[in-house]
Amino acid sequence: MKRQRGSPPKGAGNGSTKAEKESVLWRMLAVTVMMVFVAMGAQYYYHNYVYLPGLISQKSDLPQLGLNLDRKTWGTYRSHVYFGLRTPHQNSPLFGLIWYEQPGMNVIVPPVRHWCDQNEGIKGYGWTLADGRTFGKQTIRDSSFDLTTDWINEGHTWTARIATHSTIKTKVALVFYFLIQDAESFLHRLDENDELRSFRGYSQLLGNFTVTLHSDVSSEEYSFLAESTLHYPDATRIKEAVIAATEVDRDHQVLRLPNRYVGGEQGQTKFIAIQINLPMNASIEVSFSNDDEKALTAVRDSDFVGTETSYIA
């Protein structure tokens, strides 16, 4: 029997059909693997950048522990940041530090430090001498320099000293921020004649207060950002707010805050951040005082030790 003209030989299409099936299977496998990685990435982002920060900023409804803590005395009750102070009261104002190394002519955004993160290149950090309530001494080993944070309180006031240590010639942008957490408290507008070296405020918990920055660097190294709306910002988004507002100062080849109020030019503020570009092997002193008590100033290194029993971390 003759084979019809144009008909393929028996079994000629089996190879191509098998190859097509394998190609489809490989594509399905690739899509599945990609979906798994996307799901894992989304879960990681949600857990670390949405869920956990939300827990940190959310005020707990649990009853207060009977630790006999003075609600107006500041301490290092912000263990999730490299350096931060607050009182034990849930509506306490927040003080904290954000920093990064100035990149110079490099336009790449440098690593910005705020939250404690083991995956961002910090070689080591932790309190070497502290009691958590009256004083503390800490050394933070960044990638190319060391940062020391010392603090001590006196009554309802406190004084902190931040110093840079390195053999390289560069500057570190230190961003000190103060955040109000209740509706009745506020920060006064910055006095430009004071060259950003102090600001005042009122706290329903602490009364009238003044935050002062003592440093030998020139006023050109100072810049600020303030939130002038009536709503206090989310404490978990401070770093992102600072990064978003940072501008390039091409004249001085540095990154700096924009020297403006977000939300308008009028009204009292709930958030103030002041940046100081500090050279290496230099220090700055920050103090908090109220109407009844004045903070210690020009504190010697040996004085950053409390009177109570301390521990070595």
Coordinates of C-alpha atoms in Angstrom, one line a residue:
M1 CA 0.0 0.0 0.0
K2 CA 1.4 3.4 -1.0
R3 CA 1.8 6.1 1.6
Q4 CA -0.1 9.3 0.8
R5 CA 1.9 12.2 -0.5
G6 CA 2.7 14.9 2.0
S7 CA 1.9 12.8 5.1
P8 CA 4.6 12.7 7.8
P9 CA 6.4 9.5 8.6
K10 CA 5.1 7.5 11.5
G11 CA 6.5 8.8 14.8
A12 CA 8.0 12.0 13.2
G13 CA 6.1 14.3 15.6
N14 CA 6.9 12.6 18.9
G15 CA 10.2 14.4 19.4
S16 CA 8.9 17.9 18.9
T17 CA 5.8 17.2 21.1
K18 CA 8.1 15.9 23.9
A19 CA 10.3 19.0 23.6
E20 CA 7.3 21.3 23.8
K21 CA 6.0 19.5 26.9
E22 CA 9.4 19.8 28.6
S23 CA 9.6 23.5 27.7
V24 CA 6.2 24.1 29.2
L25 CA 7.2 22.2 32.4
W26 CA 10.4 24.3 32.7
R27 CA 8.5 27.5 32.3
M28 CA 5.9 26.4 34.9
L29 CA 8.7 25.5 37.3
A30 CA 10.5 28.9 36.7
V31 CA 7.3 30.8 37.4
T32 CA 6.6 28.7 40.5
V33 CA 10.1 29.4 41.9
M34 CA 9.8 33.1 41.1
M35 CA 6.4 33.3 42.9
V36 CA 7.9 31.5 45.9
F37 CA 10.8 34.0 46.1
V38 CA 8.4 37.0 45.6
A39 CA 6.2 35.7 48.4
M40 CA 9.2 35.2 50.7
G41 CA 10.5 38.7 50.0
A42 CA 7.1 40.2 50.6
Q43 CA 6.7 38.3 53.9
Y44 CA 10.2 39.5 55.0
Y45 CA 9.5 43.1 54.1
Y46 CA 6.1 43.0 55.8
H47 CA 7.4 41.4 59.0
N48 CA 10.5 43.6 59.3
Y49 CA 9.3 46.9 58.0
V50 CA 5.6 47.0 58.6
Y51 CA 4.6 44.5 61.4
L52 CA 7.5 44.9 63.8
P53 CA 7.8 48.8 63.5
G54 CA 4.0 48.9 64.1
L55 CA 4.4 46.9 67.3
I56 CA 7.2 49.2 68.5
S57 CA 5.3 52.4 67.9
Q58 CA 2.0 51.1 69.2
K59 CA 1.3 52.0 72.8
S60 CA 0.6 48.9 75.0
D61 CA -2.6 48.5 76.9
L62 CA -0.9 46.2 79.4
P63 CA -0.9 47.3 83.0
Q64 CA 2.2 49.1 84.3
L65 CA 4.8 47.1 86.2
G66 CA 5.4 48.2 89.8
L67 CA 9.0 49.1 89.4
N68 CA 8.8 52.4 91.3
L69 CA 10.2 54.3 88.3
D70 CA 9.9 58.1 88.2
R71 CA 7.8 58.8 85.2
K72 CA 9.7 62.0 84.6
T73 CA 13.2 60.6 84.7
W74 CA 14.9 59.9 81.4
G75 CA 16.7 56.6 80.5
T76 CA 17.7 54.4 77.7
Y77 CA 14.2 52.8 77.3
R78 CA 14.5 52.7 73.5
S79 CA 16.5 49.5 73.1
H80 CA 15.6 49.1 69.4
V81 CA 17.6 52.1 68.3
Y82 CA 21.4 52.6 68.6
F83 CA 21.0 55.6 70.9
G84 CA 17.8 57.1 72.2
L85 CA 16.3 58.4 75.4
R86 CA 12.8 58.7 76.8
T87 CA 11.0 58.5 80.2
P88 CA 9.0 55.4 81.3
H89 CA 5.7 57.2 80.7
Q90 CA 3.9 56.0 77.6
N91 CA 3.4 59.6 76.4
S92 CA 7.1 60.6 76.9
P93 CA 8.8 62.6 74.2
L94 CA 11.4 60.7 72.2
F95 CA 15.0 61.8 71.7
G96 CA 17.2 59.9 69.2
L97 CA 20.2 59.9 66.9
I98 CA 20.4 59.1 63.2
W99 CA 23.8 59.3 61.5
Y100 CA 25.7 58.6 58.2
E101 CA 29.1 59.2 56.8
Q102 CA 29.2 62.2 54.4
P103 CA 29.9 60.7 50.9
G104 CA 31.7 63.8 49.6
M105 CA 31.7 63.8 45.8
N106 CA 30.2 60.4 45.7
V107 CA 26.5 60.7 44.7
I108 CA 25.6 57.3 46.1
V109 CA 23.3 57.5 49.2
P110 CA 25.4 56.3 52.2
P111 CA 24.1 53.8 54.7
V112 CA 21.9 55.6 57.3
R113 CA 21.9 54.3 60.8
H114 CA 19.0 54.4 63.3
W115 CA 17.4 51.1 64.1
C116 CA 19.6 48.3 65.4
D117 CA 20.2 46.0 62.5
Q118 CA 22.8 43.3 62.3
N119 CA 22.7 43.2 58.5
E120 CA 23.7 46.8 57.7
G121 CA 27.5 46.7 58.3
I122 CA 27.9 47.8 61.9
K123 CA 30.9 45.9 63.3
G124 CA 29.8 46.1 66.9
Y125 CA 27.7 48.1 69.4
G126 CA 26.5 48.0 72.9
W127 CA 26.7 49.5 76.3
T128 CA 30.1 48.9 77.9
L129 CA 29.1 50.6 81.2
A130 CA 25.5 51.5 82.1
D131 CA 22.6 51.0 84.4
G132 CA 19.9 51.9 81.9
R133 CA 18.4 54.6 84.1
T134 CA 21.0 57.2 85.2
F135 CA 24.0 56.8 82.9
G136 CA 25.6 54.9 80.0
K137 CA 28.8 54.6 77.9
Q138 CA 28.7 53.0 74.5
T139 CA 31.0 52.4 71.6
I140 CA 29.5 51.8 68.1
R141 CA 32.0 50.5 65.5
D142 CA 30.8 51.6 62.1
S143 CA 32.5 50.6 58.9
S144 CA 35.2 53.2 58.8
F145 CA 35.0 55.0 62.2
D146 CA 33.9 54.6 65.8
L147 CA 31.1 56.5 67.5
T148 CA 30.9 56.9 71.2
T149 CA 27.6 57.8 73.0
D150 CA 27.8 58.8 76.7
W151 CA 24.9 60.1 78.7
I152 CA 24.1 60.9 82.3
N153 CA 21.0 62.3 84.0
E154 CA 20.6 64.7 86.9
G155 CA 17.1 64.7 88.4
H156 CA 14.8 65.2 85.4
T157 CA 17.5 66.6 83.1
W158 CA 20.1 64.8 81.1
T159 CA 23.3 65.4 79.1
A160 CA 24.7 63.3 76.3
R161 CA 28.0 63.5 74.4
I162 CA 28.5 62.0 71.0
A163 CA 32.1 61.7 69.7
T164 CA 33.7 60.5 66.4
H165 CA 37.0 58.5 66.3
S166 CA 38.9 57.6 63.2
T167 CA 42.2 58.1 61.4
I168 CA 40.5 59.0 58.1
K169 CA 39.6 62.6 57.2
T170 CA 35.8 62.7 56.7
K171 CA 32.7 64.0 58.3
V172 CA 29.7 62.3 60.0
A173 CA 26.2 63.7 59.7
L174 CA 24.7 63.5 63.1
V175 CA 20.9 64.0 63.1
F176 CA 19.4 64.6 66.5
Y177 CA 15.6 64.5 66.6
F178 CA 13.0 65.2 69.2
L179 CA 9.5 63.8 68.8
I180 CA 6.2 64.7 70.7
Q181 CA 3.9 61.7 71.3
D182 CA 0.7 63.3 72.7
A183 CA -1.8 65.9 71.5
E184 CA -1.3 68.5 74.3
S185 CA 2.5 68.9 74.1
F186 CA 4.4 70.8 71.4
L187 CA 7.7 72.3 70.3
H188 CA 8.2 76.0 69.7
R189 CA 9.5 77.2 66.4
L190 CA 13.2 77.3 66.0
D191 CA 14.9 80.6 66.6
E192 CA 17.0 81.3 63.6
N193 CA 19.0 83.9 65.5
D194 CA 20.2 81.1 67.8
E195 CA 21.8 79.3 64.8
L196 CA 19.9 76.1 65.5
R197 CA 21.9 75.5 68.8
S198 CA 18.8 75.1 71.0
F199 CA 15.0 74.8 70.9
R200 CA 12.2 75.0 73.5
G201 CA 9.0 73.1 74.0
Y202 CA 6.2 72.2 76.4
S203 CA 5.3 68.7 77.6
Q204 CA 2.2 67.9 79.6
L205 CA 4.4 65.4 81.5
L206 CA 7.6 67.4 81.9
G207 CA 6.5 71.1 81.7
N208 CA 8.6 73.7 79.8
F209 CA 11.9 72.5 78.6
T210 CA 14.9 73.4 76.5
V211 CA 17.2 71.2 74.4
T212 CA 20.7 72.7 73.8
L213 CA 23.5 71.6 71.5
H214 CA 27.1 72.5 72.4
S215 CA 29.7 72.2 69.7
D216 CA 32.7 74.0 68.2
V217 CA 31.6 73.5 64.6
S218 CA 30.5 76.5 62.6
S219 CA 26.9 77.3 61.9
E220 CA 27.3 76.3 58.3
E221 CA 27.4 72.7 59.4
Y222 CA 23.9 72.9 61.0
S223 CA 20.6 72.3 59.2
F224 CA 17.1 71.3 60.3
L225 CA 13.8 69.7 59.4
A226 CA 10.6 70.4 61.4
E227 CA 7.0 69.0 61.1
S228 CA 4.6 71.9 61.7
T229 CA 1.3 70.0 61.5
L230 CA -0.8 69.3 64.6
H231 CA -0.4 65.6 64.2
Y232 CA 2.7 63.9 65.6
P233 CA 4.5 61.8 63.0
D234 CA 4.9 58.0 63.2
A235 CA 8.0 57.2 65.3
T236 CA 8.8 54.2 63.0
R237 CA 9.2 56.5 60.0
I238 CA 11.6 59.1 61.3
K239 CA 14.5 57.7 59.4
E240 CA 12.6 57.6 56.1
A241 CA 11.4 61.2 56.7
V242 CA 14.9 62.4 57.2
I243 CA 16.2 60.6 54.1
A244 CA 13.3 61.9 51.9
A245 CA 14.0 65.5 53.0
T246 CA 17.8 65.4 52.7
E247 CA 19.2 67.6 49.9
V248 CA 22.6 67.9 48.2
D249 CA 24.6 71.0 49.1
R250 CA 26.9 71.2 46.0
D251 CA 28.7 74.3 47.3
H252 CA 30.0 72.5 50.4
Q253 CA 29.8 69.0 48.9
V254 CA 27.7 67.6 51.7
L255 CA 24.2 66.2 52.2
R256 CA 22.0 68.3 54.6
L257 CA 18.5 68.8 55.8
P258 CA 16.5 71.5 53.9
N259 CA 16.1 74.1 56.6
R260 CA 12.3 74.2 56.3
Y261 CA 9.0 73.3 58.0
V262 CA 7.0 70.5 56.5
G263 CA 3.3 71.2 56.4
G264 CA 3.6 75.0 56.4
E265 CA 5.4 77.9 58.0
Q266 CA 2.9 78.6 60.8
G267 CA 2.0 76.8 64.0
Q268 CA 3.7 74.8 66.7
T269 CA 5.7 71.7 65.8
K270 CA 5.6 68.1 66.9
F271 CA 8.9 67.0 65.4
I272 CA 12.3 68.7 65.1
A273 CA 15.5 67.2 63.6
I274 CA 18.8 69.1 63.7
Q275 CA 21.8 67.9 61.6
I276 CA 25.4 68.7 62.5
N277 CA 28.2 67.6 60.2
L278 CA 30.9 66.7 62.7
P279 CA 34.5 66.0 61.6
M280 CA 36.5 63.1 62.9
N281 CA 37.9 63.1 66.4
A282 CA 35.4 65.7 67.6
S283 CA 32.4 65.7 69.9
I284 CA 29.1 67.4 70.5
E285 CA 27.2 67.7 73.8
V286 CA 23.3 67.7 73.9
S287 CA 21.4 68.6 77.1
F288 CA 17.8 68.6 78.2
S289 CA 16.8 71.1 80.9
N290 CA 13.4 72.2 82.4
D291 CA 12.3 75.4 84.2
D292 CA 13.2 74.0 87.6
E293 CA 16.4 72.1 86.8
K294 CA 19.4 72.9 84.6
A295 CA 21.3 70.1 82.9
L296 CA 25.0 69.5 83.4
T297 CA 27.3 71.1 80.8
A298 CA 30.9 70.7 79.9
V299 CA 30.8 67.3 81.5
R300 CA 34.2 65.5 81.9
D301 CA 34.6 62.0 80.6
S302 CA 35.0 60.6 84.1
D303 CA 31.6 62.2 85.1
F304 CA 29.6 60.0 82.7
V305 CA 29.3 57.4 85.4
G306 CA 26.2 57.0 87.6
T307 CA 26.1 56.5 91.3
E308 CA 24.1 53.3 91.3
T309 CA 25.5 49.8 90.6
S310 CA 26.5 49.5 86.9
Y311 CA 27.0 46.5 84.6
I312 CA 29.5 45.8 81.9
A313 CA 27.8 44.6 78.7

